[in-house]
Structure formats: C-alpha cells, structure tokens
Coordinates of C-alpha atoms and ligand atoms in Angstrom, one line a residue:
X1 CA 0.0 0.0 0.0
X2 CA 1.6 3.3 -1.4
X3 CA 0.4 6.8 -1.8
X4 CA -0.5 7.4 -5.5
X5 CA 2.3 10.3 -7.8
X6 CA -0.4 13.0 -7.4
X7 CA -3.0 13.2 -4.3
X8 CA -6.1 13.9 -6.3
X9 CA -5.6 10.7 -7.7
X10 CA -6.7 8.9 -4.7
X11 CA -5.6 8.4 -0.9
X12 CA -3.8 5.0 -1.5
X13 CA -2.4 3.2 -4.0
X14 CA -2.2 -0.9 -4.4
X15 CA -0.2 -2.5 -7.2
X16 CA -1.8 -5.3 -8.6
X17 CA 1.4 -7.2 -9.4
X18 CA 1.7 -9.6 -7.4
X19 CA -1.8 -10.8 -7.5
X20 CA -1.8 -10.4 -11.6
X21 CA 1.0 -13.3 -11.0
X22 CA -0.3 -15.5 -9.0
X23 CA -3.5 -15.3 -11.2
X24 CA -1.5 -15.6 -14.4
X25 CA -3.2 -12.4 -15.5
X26 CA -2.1 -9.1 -16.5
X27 CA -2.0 -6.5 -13.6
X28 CA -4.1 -4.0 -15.8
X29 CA -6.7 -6.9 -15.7
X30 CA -6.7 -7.2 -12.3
X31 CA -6.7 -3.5 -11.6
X32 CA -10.3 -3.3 -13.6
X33 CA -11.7 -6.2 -12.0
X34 CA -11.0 -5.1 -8.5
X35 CA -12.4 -1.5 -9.4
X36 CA -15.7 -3.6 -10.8
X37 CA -16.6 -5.2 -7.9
X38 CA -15.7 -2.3 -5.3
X39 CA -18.6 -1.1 -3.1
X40 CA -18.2 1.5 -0.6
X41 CA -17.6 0.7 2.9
X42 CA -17.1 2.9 6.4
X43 CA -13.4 4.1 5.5
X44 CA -13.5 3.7 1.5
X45 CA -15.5 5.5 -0.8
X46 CA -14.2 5.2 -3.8
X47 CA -11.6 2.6 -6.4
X48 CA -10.3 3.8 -9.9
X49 CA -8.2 1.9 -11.9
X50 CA -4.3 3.6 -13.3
X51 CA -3.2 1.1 -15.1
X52 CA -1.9 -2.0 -12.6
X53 CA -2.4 0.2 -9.7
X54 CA -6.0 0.8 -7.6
X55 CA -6.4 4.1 -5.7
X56 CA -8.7 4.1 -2.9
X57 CA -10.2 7.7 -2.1
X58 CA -10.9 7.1 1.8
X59 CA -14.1 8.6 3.7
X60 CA -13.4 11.8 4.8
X61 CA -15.4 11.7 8.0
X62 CA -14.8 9.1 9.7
X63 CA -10.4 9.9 9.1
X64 CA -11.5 13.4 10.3
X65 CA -12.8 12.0 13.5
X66 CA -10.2 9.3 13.9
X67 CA -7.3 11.9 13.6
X68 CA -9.0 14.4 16.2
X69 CA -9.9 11.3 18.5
X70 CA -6.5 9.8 18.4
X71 CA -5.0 12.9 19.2
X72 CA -6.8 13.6 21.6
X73 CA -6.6 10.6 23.7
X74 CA -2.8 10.7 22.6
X75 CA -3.3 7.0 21.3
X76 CA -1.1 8.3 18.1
X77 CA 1.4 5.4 17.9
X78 CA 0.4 1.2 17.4
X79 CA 2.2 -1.0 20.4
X80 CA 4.1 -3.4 18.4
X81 CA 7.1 -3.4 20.8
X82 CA 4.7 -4.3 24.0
X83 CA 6.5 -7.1 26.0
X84 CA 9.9 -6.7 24.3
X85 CA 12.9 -5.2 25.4
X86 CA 15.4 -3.3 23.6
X87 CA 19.2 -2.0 24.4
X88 CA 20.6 0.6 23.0
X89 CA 24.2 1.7 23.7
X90 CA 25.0 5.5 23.1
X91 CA 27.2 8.3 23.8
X92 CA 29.6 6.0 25.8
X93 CA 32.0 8.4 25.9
X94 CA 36.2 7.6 26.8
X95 CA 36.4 9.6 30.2
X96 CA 39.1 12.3 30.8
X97 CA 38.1 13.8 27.9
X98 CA 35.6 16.5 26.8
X99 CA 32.0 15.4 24.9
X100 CA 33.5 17.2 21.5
X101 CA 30.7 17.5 18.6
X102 CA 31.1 14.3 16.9
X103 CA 29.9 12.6 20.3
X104 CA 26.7 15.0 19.7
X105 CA 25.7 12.4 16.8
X106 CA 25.7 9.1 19.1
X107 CA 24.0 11.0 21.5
X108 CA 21.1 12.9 19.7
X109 CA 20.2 9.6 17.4
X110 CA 20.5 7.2 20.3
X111 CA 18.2 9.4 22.3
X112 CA 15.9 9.8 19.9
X113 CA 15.8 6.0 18.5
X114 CA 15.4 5.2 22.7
X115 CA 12.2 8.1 22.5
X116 CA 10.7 6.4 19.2
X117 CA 11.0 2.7 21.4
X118 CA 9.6 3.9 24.0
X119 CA 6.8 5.5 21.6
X120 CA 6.3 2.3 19.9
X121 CA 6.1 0.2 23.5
X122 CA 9.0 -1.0 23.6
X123 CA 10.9 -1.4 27.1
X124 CA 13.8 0.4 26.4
X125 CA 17.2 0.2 28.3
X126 CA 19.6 2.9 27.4
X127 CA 23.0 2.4 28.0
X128 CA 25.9 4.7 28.1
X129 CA 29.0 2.2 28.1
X130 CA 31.4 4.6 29.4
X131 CA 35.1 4.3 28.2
X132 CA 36.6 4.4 31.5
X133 CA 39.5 1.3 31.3
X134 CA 42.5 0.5 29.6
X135 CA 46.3 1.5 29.4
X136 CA 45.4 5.1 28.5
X137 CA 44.0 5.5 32.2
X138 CA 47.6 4.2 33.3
X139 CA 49.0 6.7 31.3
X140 CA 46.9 9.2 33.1
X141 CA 48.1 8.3 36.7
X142 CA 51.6 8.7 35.7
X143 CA 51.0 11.8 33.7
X144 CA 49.3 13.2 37.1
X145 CA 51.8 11.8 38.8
X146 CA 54.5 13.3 37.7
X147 CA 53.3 17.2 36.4
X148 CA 50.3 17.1 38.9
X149 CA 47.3 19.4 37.7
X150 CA 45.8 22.4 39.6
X151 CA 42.4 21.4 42.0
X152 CA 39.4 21.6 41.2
X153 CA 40.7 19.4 38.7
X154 CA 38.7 19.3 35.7
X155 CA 38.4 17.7 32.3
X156 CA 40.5 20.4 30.2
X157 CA 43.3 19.6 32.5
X158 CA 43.3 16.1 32.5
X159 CA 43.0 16.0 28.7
X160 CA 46.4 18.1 28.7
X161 CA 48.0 16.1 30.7
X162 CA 47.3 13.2 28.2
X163 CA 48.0 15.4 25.5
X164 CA 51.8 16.0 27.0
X165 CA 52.2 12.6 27.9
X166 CA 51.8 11.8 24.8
X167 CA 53.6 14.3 23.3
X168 CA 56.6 13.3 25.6
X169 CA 56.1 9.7 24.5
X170 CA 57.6 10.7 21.3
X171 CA 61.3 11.5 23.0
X172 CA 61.2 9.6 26.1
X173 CA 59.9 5.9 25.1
X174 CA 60.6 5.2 29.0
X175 CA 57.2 6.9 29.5
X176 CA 55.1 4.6 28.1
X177 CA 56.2 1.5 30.2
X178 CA 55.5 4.0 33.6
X179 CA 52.1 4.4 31.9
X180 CA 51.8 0.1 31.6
X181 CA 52.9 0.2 34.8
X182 CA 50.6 2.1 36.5
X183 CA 47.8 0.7 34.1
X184 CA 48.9 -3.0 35.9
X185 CA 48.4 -1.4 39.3
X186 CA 45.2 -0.3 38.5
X187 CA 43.9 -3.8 37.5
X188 CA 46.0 -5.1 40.3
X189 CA 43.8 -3.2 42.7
X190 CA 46.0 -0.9 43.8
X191 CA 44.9 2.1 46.1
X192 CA 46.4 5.0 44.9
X193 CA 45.8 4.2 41.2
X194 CA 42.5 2.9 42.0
X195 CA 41.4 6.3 43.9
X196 CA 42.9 8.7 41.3
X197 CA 41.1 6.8 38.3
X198 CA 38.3 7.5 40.5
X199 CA 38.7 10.9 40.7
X200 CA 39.4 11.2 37.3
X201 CA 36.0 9.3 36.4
X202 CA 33.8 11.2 38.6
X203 CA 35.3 14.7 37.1
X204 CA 34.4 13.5 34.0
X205 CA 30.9 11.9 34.5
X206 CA 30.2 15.1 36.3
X207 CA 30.7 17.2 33.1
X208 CA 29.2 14.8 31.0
X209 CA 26.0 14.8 32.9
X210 CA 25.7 19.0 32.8
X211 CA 25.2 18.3 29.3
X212 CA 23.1 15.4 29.0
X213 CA 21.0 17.4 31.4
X214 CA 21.0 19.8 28.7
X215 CA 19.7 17.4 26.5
X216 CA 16.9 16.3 28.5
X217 CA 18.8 12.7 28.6
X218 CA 18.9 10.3 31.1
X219 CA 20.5 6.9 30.8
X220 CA 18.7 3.7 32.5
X221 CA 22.4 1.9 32.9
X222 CA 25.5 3.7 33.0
X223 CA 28.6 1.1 32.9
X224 CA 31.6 1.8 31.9
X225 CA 34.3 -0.8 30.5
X226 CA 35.4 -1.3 33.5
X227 CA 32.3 -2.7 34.9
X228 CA 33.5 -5.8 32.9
X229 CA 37.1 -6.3 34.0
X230 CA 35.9 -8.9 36.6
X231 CA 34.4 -10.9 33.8
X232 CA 37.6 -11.1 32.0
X233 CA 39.3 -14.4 33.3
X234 CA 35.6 -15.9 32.5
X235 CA 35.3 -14.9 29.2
X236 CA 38.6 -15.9 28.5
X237 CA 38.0 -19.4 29.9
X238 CA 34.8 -19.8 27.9
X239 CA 36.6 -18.9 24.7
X240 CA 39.3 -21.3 25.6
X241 CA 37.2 -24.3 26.7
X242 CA 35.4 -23.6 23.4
X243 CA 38.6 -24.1 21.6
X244 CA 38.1 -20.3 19.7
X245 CA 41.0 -19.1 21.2
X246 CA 44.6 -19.2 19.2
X247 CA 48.0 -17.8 20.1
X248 CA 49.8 -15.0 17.5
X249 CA 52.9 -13.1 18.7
X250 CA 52.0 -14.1 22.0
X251 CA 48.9 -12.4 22.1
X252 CA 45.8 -14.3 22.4
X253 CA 43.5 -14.0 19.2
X254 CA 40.3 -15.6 17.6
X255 CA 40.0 -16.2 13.8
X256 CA 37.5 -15.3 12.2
X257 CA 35.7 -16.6 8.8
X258 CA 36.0 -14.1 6.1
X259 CA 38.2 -12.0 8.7
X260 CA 41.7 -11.0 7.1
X261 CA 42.8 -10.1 10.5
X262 CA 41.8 -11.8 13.8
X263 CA 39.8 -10.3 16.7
X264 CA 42.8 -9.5 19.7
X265 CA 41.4 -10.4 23.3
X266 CA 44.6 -10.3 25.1
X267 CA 47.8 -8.3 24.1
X268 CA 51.3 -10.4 24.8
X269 CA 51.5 -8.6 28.4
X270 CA 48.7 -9.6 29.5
X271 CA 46.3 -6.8 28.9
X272 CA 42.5 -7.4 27.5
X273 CA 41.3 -4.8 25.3
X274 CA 38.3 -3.1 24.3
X275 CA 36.9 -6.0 22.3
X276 CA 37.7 -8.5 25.2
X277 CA 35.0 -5.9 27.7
X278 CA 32.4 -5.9 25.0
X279 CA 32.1 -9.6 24.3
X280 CA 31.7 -9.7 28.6
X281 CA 29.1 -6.3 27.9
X282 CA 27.3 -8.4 25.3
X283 CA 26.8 -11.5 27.6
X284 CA 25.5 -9.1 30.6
X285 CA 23.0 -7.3 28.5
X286 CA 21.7 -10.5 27.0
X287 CA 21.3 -12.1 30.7
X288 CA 19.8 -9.5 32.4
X289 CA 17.6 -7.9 29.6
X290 CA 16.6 -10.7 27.0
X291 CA 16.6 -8.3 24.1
X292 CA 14.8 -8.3 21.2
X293 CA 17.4 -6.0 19.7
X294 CA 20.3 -4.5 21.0
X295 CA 21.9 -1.4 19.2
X296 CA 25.3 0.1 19.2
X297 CA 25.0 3.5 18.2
X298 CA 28.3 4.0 17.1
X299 CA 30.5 6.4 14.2
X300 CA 31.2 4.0 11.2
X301 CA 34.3 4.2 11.9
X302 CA 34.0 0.8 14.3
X303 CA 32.3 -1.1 11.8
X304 CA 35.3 -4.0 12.1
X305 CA 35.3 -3.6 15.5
X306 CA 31.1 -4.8 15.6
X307 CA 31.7 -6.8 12.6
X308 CA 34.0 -8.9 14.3
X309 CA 32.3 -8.8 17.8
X310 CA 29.2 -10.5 16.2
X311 CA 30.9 -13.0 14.2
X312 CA 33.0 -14.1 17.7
X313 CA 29.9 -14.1 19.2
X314 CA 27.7 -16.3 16.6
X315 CA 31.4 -18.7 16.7
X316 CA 30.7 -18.5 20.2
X317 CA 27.5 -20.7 20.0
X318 CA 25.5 -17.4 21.3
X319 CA 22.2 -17.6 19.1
X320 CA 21.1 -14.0 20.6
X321 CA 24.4 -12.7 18.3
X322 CA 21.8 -12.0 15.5
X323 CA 19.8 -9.9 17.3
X324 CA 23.1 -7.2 18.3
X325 CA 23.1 -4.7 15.3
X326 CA 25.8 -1.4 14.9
X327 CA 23.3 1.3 13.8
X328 CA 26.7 3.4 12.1
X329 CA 26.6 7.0 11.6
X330 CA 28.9 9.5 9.4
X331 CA 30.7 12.3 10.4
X332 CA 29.7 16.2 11.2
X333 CA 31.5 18.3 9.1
X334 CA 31.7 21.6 10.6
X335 CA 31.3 24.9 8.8
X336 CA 29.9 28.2 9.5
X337 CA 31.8 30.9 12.0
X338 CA 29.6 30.4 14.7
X339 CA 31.2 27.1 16.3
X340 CA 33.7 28.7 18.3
X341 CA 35.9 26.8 20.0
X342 CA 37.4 26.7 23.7
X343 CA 40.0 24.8 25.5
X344 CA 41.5 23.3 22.4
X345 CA 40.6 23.1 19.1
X346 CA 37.3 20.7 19.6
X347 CA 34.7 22.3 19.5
X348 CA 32.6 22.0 22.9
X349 CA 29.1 20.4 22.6
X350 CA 28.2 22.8 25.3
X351 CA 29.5 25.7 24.0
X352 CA 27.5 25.3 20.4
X353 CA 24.1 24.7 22.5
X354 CA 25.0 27.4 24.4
X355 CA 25.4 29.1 21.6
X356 CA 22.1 28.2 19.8
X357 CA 20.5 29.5 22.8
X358 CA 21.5 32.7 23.2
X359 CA 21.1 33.6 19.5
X360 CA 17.6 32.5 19.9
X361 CA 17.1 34.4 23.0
X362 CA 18.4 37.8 21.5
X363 CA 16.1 37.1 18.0
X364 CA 13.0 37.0 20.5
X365 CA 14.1 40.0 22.6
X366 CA 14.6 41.7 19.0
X367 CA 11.4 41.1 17.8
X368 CA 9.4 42.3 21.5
X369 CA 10.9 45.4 20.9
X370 CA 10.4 45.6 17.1
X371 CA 7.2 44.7 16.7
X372 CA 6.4 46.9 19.9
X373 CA 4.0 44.3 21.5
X374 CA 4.2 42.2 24.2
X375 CA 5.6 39.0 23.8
X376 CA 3.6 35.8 24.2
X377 CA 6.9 34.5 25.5
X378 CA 6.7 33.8 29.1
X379 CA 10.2 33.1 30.1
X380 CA 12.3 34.1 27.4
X381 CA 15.4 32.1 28.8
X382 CA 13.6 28.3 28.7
X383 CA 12.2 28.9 25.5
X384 CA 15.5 29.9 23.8
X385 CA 17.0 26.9 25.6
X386 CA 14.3 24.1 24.2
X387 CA 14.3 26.4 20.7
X388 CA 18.0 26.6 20.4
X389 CA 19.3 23.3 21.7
X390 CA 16.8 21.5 19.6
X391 CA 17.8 23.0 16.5
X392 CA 21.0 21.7 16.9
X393 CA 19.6 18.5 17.8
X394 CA 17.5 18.6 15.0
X395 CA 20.5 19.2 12.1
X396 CA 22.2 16.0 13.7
X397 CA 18.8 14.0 13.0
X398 CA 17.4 15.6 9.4
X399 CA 19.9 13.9 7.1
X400 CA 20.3 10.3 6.8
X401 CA 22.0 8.7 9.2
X402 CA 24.8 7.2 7.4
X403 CA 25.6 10.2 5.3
X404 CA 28.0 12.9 6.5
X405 CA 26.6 16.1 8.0
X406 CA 27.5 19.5 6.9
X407 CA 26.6 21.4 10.1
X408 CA 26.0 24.8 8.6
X409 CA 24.6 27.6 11.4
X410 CA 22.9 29.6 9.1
X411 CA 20.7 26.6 8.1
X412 CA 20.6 25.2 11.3
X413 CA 19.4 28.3 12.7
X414 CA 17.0 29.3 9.6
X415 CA 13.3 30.2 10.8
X416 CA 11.8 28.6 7.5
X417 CA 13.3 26.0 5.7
X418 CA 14.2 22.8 7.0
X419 CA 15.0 23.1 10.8
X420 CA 13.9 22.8 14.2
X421 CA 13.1 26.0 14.6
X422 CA 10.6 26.2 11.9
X423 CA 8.9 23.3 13.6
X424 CA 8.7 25.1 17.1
X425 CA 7.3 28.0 14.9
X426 CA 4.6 25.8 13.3
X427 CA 3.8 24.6 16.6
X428 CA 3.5 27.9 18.7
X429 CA 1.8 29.0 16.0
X430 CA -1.2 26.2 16.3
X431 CA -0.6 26.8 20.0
X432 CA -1.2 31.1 19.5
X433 CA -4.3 30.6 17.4
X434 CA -6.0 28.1 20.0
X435 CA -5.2 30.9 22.6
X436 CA -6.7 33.7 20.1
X437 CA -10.0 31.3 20.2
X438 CA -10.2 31.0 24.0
X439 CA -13.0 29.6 25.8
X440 CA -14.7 28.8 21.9
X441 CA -14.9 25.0 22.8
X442 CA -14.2 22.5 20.2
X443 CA -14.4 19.6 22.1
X444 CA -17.7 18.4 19.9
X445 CA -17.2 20.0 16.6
X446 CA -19.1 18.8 13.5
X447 CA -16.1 17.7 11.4
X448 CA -18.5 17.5 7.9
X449 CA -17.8 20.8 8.0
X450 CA -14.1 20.0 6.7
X451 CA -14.5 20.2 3.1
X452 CA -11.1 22.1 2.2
X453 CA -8.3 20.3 0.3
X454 CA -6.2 22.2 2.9
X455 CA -8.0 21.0 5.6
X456 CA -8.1 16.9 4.2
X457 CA -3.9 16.9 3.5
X458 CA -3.4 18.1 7.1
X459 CA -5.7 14.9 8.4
X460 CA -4.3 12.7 5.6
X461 CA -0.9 13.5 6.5
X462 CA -1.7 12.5 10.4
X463 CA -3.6 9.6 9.7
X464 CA 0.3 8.3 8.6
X465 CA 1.8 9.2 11.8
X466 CA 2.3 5.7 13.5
X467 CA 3.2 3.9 9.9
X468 CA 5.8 6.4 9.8
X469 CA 7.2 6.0 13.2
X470 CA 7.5 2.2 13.0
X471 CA 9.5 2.5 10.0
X472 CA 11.8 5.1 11.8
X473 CA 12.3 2.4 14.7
X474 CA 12.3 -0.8 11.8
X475 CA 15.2 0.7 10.5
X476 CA 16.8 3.1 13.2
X477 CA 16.0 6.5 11.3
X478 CA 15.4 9.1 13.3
X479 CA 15.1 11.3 9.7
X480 CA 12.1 9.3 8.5
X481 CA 10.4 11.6 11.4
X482 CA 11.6 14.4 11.0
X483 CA 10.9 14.4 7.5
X484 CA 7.6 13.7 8.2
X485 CA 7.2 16.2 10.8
X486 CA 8.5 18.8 8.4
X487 CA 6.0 17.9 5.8
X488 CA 2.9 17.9 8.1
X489 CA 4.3 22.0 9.2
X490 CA 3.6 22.4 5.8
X491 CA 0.8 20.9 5.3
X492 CA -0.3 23.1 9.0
X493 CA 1.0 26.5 6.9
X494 CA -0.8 26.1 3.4
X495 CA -4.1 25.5 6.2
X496 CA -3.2 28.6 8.0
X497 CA -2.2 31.0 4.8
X498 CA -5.0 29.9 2.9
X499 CA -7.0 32.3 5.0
X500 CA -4.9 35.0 3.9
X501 CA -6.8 36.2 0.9
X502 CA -10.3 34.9 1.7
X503 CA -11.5 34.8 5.3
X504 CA -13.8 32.0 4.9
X505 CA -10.8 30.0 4.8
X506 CA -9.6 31.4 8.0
X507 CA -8.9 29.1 10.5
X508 CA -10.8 31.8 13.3
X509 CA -13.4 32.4 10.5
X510 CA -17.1 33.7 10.9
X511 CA -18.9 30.7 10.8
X512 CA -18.9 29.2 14.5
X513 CA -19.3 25.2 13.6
X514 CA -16.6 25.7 10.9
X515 CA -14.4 27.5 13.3
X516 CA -14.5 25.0 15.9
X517 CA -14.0 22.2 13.2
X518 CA -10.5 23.5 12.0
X519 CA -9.6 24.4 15.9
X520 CA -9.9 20.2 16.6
X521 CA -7.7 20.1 13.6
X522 CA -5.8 22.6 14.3
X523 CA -5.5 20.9 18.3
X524 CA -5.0 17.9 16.9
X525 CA -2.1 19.0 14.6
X526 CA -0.7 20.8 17.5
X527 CA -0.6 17.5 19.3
X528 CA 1.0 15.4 16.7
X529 CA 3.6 18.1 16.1
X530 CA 4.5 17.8 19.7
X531 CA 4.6 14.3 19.9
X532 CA 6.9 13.8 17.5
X533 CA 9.5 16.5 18.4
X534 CA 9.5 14.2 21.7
X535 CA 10.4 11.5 19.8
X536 CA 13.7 13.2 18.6
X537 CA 14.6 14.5 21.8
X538 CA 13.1 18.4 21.2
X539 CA 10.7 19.9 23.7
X540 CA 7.8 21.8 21.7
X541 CA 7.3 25.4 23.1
X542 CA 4.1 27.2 23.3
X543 CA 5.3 30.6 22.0
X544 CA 8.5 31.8 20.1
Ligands
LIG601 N1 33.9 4.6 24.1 C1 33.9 4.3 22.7 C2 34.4 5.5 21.9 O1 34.3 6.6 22.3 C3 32.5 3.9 22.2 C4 31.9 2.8 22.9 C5 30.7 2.2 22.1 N2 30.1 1.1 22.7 C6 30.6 -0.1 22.8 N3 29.9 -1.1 23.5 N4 31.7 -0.5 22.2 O2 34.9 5.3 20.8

C-alpha cells in the first residue's frame, strides 16, 4: 500500500502485481476487476483503476474524526514493541576527555531511537558504556603523577596532561612503560591508582552529565568498561574451553571466517582490550535484559570492530548474536563561524548549544521590541533553551543517518526552511491561534464541516503518523520523522495561509461550527507536532 504520484488521484495506492502473478493475468486486468466489484464501505468511498495500480479515495469523516480522536486521547502510535525489550548503547563516551561534537551524533540519534522505542512500546534500556578502562587510564596516573594538575581538577586539564604525555612519549619511550605500569596497578587493585582513576572518572561523568542534562537525557544503565574487568578471566576461559581461542605473537587471538585479520582479546603482556570488555558487555545485557534487539550507536568508523564482535559471538555458540546490530553513523562536518571553539581546538558540545541559545534568545528580545508588543513568551530564557538546543539537535537528525553532516549555522538556525526551529514555529503558532479562540470550545465540533483540500492533506498526512514511526524504529531513522514532521508543518502552513486572501478560509473564521471544526484540527495538529518532536529528543514550546 503506497500513496499514488499526485494526491487527487486517490488516498492509497495498491499495485496489482503480485496478485496479476499468481493469477496468471495481466496486472491491468486485475486493476479493472477489482475496481468492478468495489462497493463503498465505512473508510472507503471510492476505487479507480491507473493502469496496474488501484487508488482508494478514503471517507473523509470518519479519518477526520479518527485523527482528532487519536490525538486527543494521545493513542497516536500502534504498540508493536509491547512485551519486548530493547538495548541501546549510546554516547559512551572515553572519560578524561571532553564530549566534542562528533559525540553529539551518538548522542542525539541514540536518544531519539530510545524516544521512538519507548513510543512504539517497547521497554527500552539505554546504556551509556562509558570508556573508563585500559592502558590510557595508566597513562593518566603517571602523567598526574609526575606534572600534577591544579584542584578543582577538571576535564581540560586532565586532557592536557594526556595530551603531553603523549607528546613526551615521542622523545622519552621510557614513559610509556610507567604508563603500563601504572595501568597493571590499576587492574591489580592498587589504592592510589584505583582512587585517582576515580577521581578522574567522577570529574568527567560530572561534566558529561551538565550536558546530557541539557539534552533532556537520562540513561537507564550507566557502565563503563570497567564494569566488565571482573568478567575477564571468565570470558577468556569460555573462549578457551570452546577451543576459539589461538595464540599469535604471543597475544591471544580468535580467527574469524571471512576476517583478514583476527579479533585481539589479550595483548602479549597480559592486557584485554576493548573488544575483550564488550564480548563480557554483550553476555550481561543479553542475561539480564533478553533483548529483542540491542543497538550500538556507534560512528562508522567501528564497523570491524562490531563486525568482528558478532561474528566471535555467533562462533561462540551465542544464538542471541543476531539480534546485536551497529546502527553506524557519518561524520559532522563543521562549517559556519559560529562554532567557536574553547579549550583546544574541539569544539565543545556545550559551547555550540549554548550558543544556539542565546542567538535564539536575543532574535525573541529583538522582535518584543520591534514589533512593539508584548511578547507571548513567558520566560524568554527556557524557551531559547528548548528552541536553540533543539535546532541543533534537529540538524544532527534531518539527514540520513549514514551520510556525513554539513553542520551549517545559518541553516541550522533558519526560521523557514528545513529546521527545528521552523517546527517550534509551526507549533507555537497552532498553539497562539488556539489561545486567540479562548474559551470557543471545540471539544464536539461537527467535522463534515471540513470540506477544504487544505483541511483533508493536514488529516491525511496525520492519519500516517504511526506507519511512519515504525518505520523510523524498523530501521533506526530518526530522519524518517523528521521528515515527516516537516511535511505535516507544511501541510499546517498552506491550512493557516489559505485564510490570507479569503476569510472563509480562515482558521478563526465567521462561521462558529466551521471555526470549531478547524480548531480540533488545528489541536489535533498541535498534538501530533509535539509528539513527534519528543520522539527526537526536542521539547515543543508554546510561543517563540
Ligand atoms: N567509548 C567508545 C568510543 O568513544 C564507544 C563505545 C561504544 N560502545 C561499545 N559497546 N563499544 O569510541
């Protein structure tokens, strides 16, 4: 079931093709016969035959009624993930370091893939696997340990303290074994190295969590790699008994079919890696959730790294293997003047939605004064916040998610075009004009009196909201709704500007049962606009 090329060609399209098949017939013939025997039911009123395809005209009324009723009992989305559980893993950030924009991509489409779940039914556990072990930590302690760092330590100056580590690496190769060594004292339990890694996590976490807080985020498990170190021996000694693991160079491998290079577990001194914590991750999320899918929202750039997890996994014996996905996303490309930078040369995920704010906030200020009125904006500094952050939010969502993002302010910040904040417009708008109509109930309108094109596309449009959002969770694409949401603010603006030139057509027109009519549509617009900002993460103002 499609929609047909041109919308006064019908409301739905169905190809006869596969039926013209199995009936040995040609699909035009099928197409006519169908059409010959239709007879109008409830919710179709009408077949024509286009050549192998049928188009359906629906009844008006009764999707008029369903939209407004659905909207108003917020019943917008079907339930197909009731009973079923889903992981997702995103943002998992490496501590000691700060949140730069490219983490802003696992983030936003994690968040919203765990809102679109949730939508759908789904129990959703959302996991931020925090990248809080391995020999870099060592190299931390003895980077701290030997230039110190001014208190309140914070993450700028543990990430220079890595940085000249590093740095000193290059000229004194001595460093790096102090670094292994302190790494093996902090897997050996040790005190000191065991209470400064502390320190060092919880000054990160606390930074990380001003901006997830920012975001409107909050994780349901938050486990870092190091959760898993206890696991390791046991993993190691499943592998083993299962005969998967092999010895190259000294390190301990598994080969892999189709694999040019193996999967490393443990290096030649000793030390499990990355690959070696997620295979124990896996095992834990499979034991204590049962998923029916768990995601890894992850840059492509670890597409061996997952490839190889599941294959070792599968080899394994582990049937739930086929039920882990990497949900891969390209890079953000950053353009513009506006993405300033501080500390460093990453830009600051704070910083930019800081940014976004304030440039919102001084646009509303500007137009108070200009327009000499009072604004409808209550508190100018929330709305800028949940106007400007989700903008940015919003260009990370738009394009699809395996293509690169050009993140380009003046289009991220655009009033029309395709943005966020053209959404929160649409909405405060729908929200301003149900204010204008005060106390004029609506609650009962008589919806015959929708008889507009304008008026039908808007309820047509919403009548595809929950198909659409089950294909955005089918195939983890958070674009599919904002493209859809974009769509239905246009559908909402040709409505509204229809009234320009004739006031009929107004939405606050003469005519009371008319009136009332297009406020439940426009209510019920309102409603659907909100709902699915929430499923990307945005919070829909009132007024902008
Ligand atoms: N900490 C990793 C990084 O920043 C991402 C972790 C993703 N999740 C996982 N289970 N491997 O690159």
């Amino acid at each position: 079931v499609d929609a047909p090329p041109r919308r006064e060609m019908g409301d739905f399209a169905v190809g006869c093709f596969a039926a013209a098949k199995a009936q040995g017939k040609n699909p035009a013939v099928v197409a006519a016969e169908i059409v010959a025997k239709f007879a109008p039911t409830d919710l179709l009123a009408s077949a024509t035959a286009a050549g192998p395809f049928v188009n359906f005209q629906l009844q008006r009324g009764p999707v008029f009624a369903y939209c407004v009723e659905r909207a108003a009992a917020g019943t917008l989305l079907p339930q197909p993930g009731a009973d079923q559980t889903i992981c997702i893993d995103y943002s998992s950030p490496n501590i000691s370091k700060h949140l730069a924009f490219h983490h802003i991509r696992s983030t936003v489409i994690g968040h919203a893939l765990a809102q679109i779940f949730r939508g759908l039914g789904y129990r959703v556990i959302g996991i931020n696997h925090l990248g809080d072990w391995g020999t870099t930590h060592g190299m931390l302690i003895a980077a701290f340990k030997k230039w110190g760092a001014p208190e309140p330590i914070d993450v700028t100056a543990l990430n220079a303290l890595y940085v000249r580590f590093r740095d000193e690496m290059k000229t004194n190769p001595d460093l790096e074994n102090e670094g292994r060594a302190w790494f093996k004292k902090l897997e050996d339990g040790d005190a000191e190295a065991r209470a400064l890694w502390q320190k060092f996590r919880d000054v990160s976490w606390a930074e990380f969590e001003t901006v997830y807080a920012m975001l409107g985020i909050k994780f349901d498990e938050i486990r870092g790699e190091s959760a898993y170190e206890p696991d390791m021996p046991r993993v190691m000694a499943e592998l083993r008994d299962k005969g998967m693991v092999t010895e190259s160079q000294g390190a301990q491998v598994v080969e892999l079919d189709g694999e040019k290079t193996p999967m490393l577990l443990v290096t030649k001194d000793g030390t499990t890696l990355y690959a070696t914590r997620d295979i124990a991750a896996a095992q834990y999320r499979w034991n204590t959730y049962h998923f029916a899918r768990s995601l890894y929202v992850v840059d492509r750039g670890q597409a061996l790294h997952f490839r190889q997890l599941w294959k070792a996994l599968a080899k394994a014996g582990y049937a739930w293997s086929s039920k882990c996905e990497h949900v891969p996303f390209g890079l953000v490309r950053i353009g513009g003047k506006k993405t300033s930078t501080r500390g460093g040369n990453v830009v600051l995920l704070k910083d930019v939605f800081n940014e976004a704010s304030d440039e919102i906030a001084e646009r509303i200020q500007a137009s108070v004064q200009n327009n000499d009125r009072t604004s409808e904006v209550t508190d100018i500094a929330g709305t800028a916040q949940k106007v400007g952050i989700g903008a940015v939010m919003f260009a990370n969502l738009m394009s699809q998610r395996e293509k690169d993002v050009d993140f380009d302010w003046e289009k991220v910040m655009a009033t029309d075009g395709d943005s966020g904040v053209y959404l929160q417009y649409a909405h405060a708008r729908c929200a301003s004009i149900l204010r204008k109509a005060g106390s004029d109930g609506h609650a009962n309108a008589d919806l015959s009196k929708l008889t507009q094109p304008g008026e039908w596309a808007l309820a047509r449009r919403i009548l595809d909201y929950g198909d659409m959002a089950v294909r955005a969770g089918n195939n983890c694409e958070p674009h599919v709704i904002c493209h859809y949401l974009l769509e239905l603010a246009g559908d909402f603006s040709r409505f509204y500007t229809a009234g320009n030139g004739d006031a009929t057509l107004r939405v606050l027109c003469e005519d009371g049962h008319t009136r009332a009519a297009r406020l439940a549509l426009t209510e019920a617009t309102k409603t659907v606009l909100a709902h699915g900002m929430a499923l990307l993460g945005l919070q829909a103002v009132e007024a902008v």
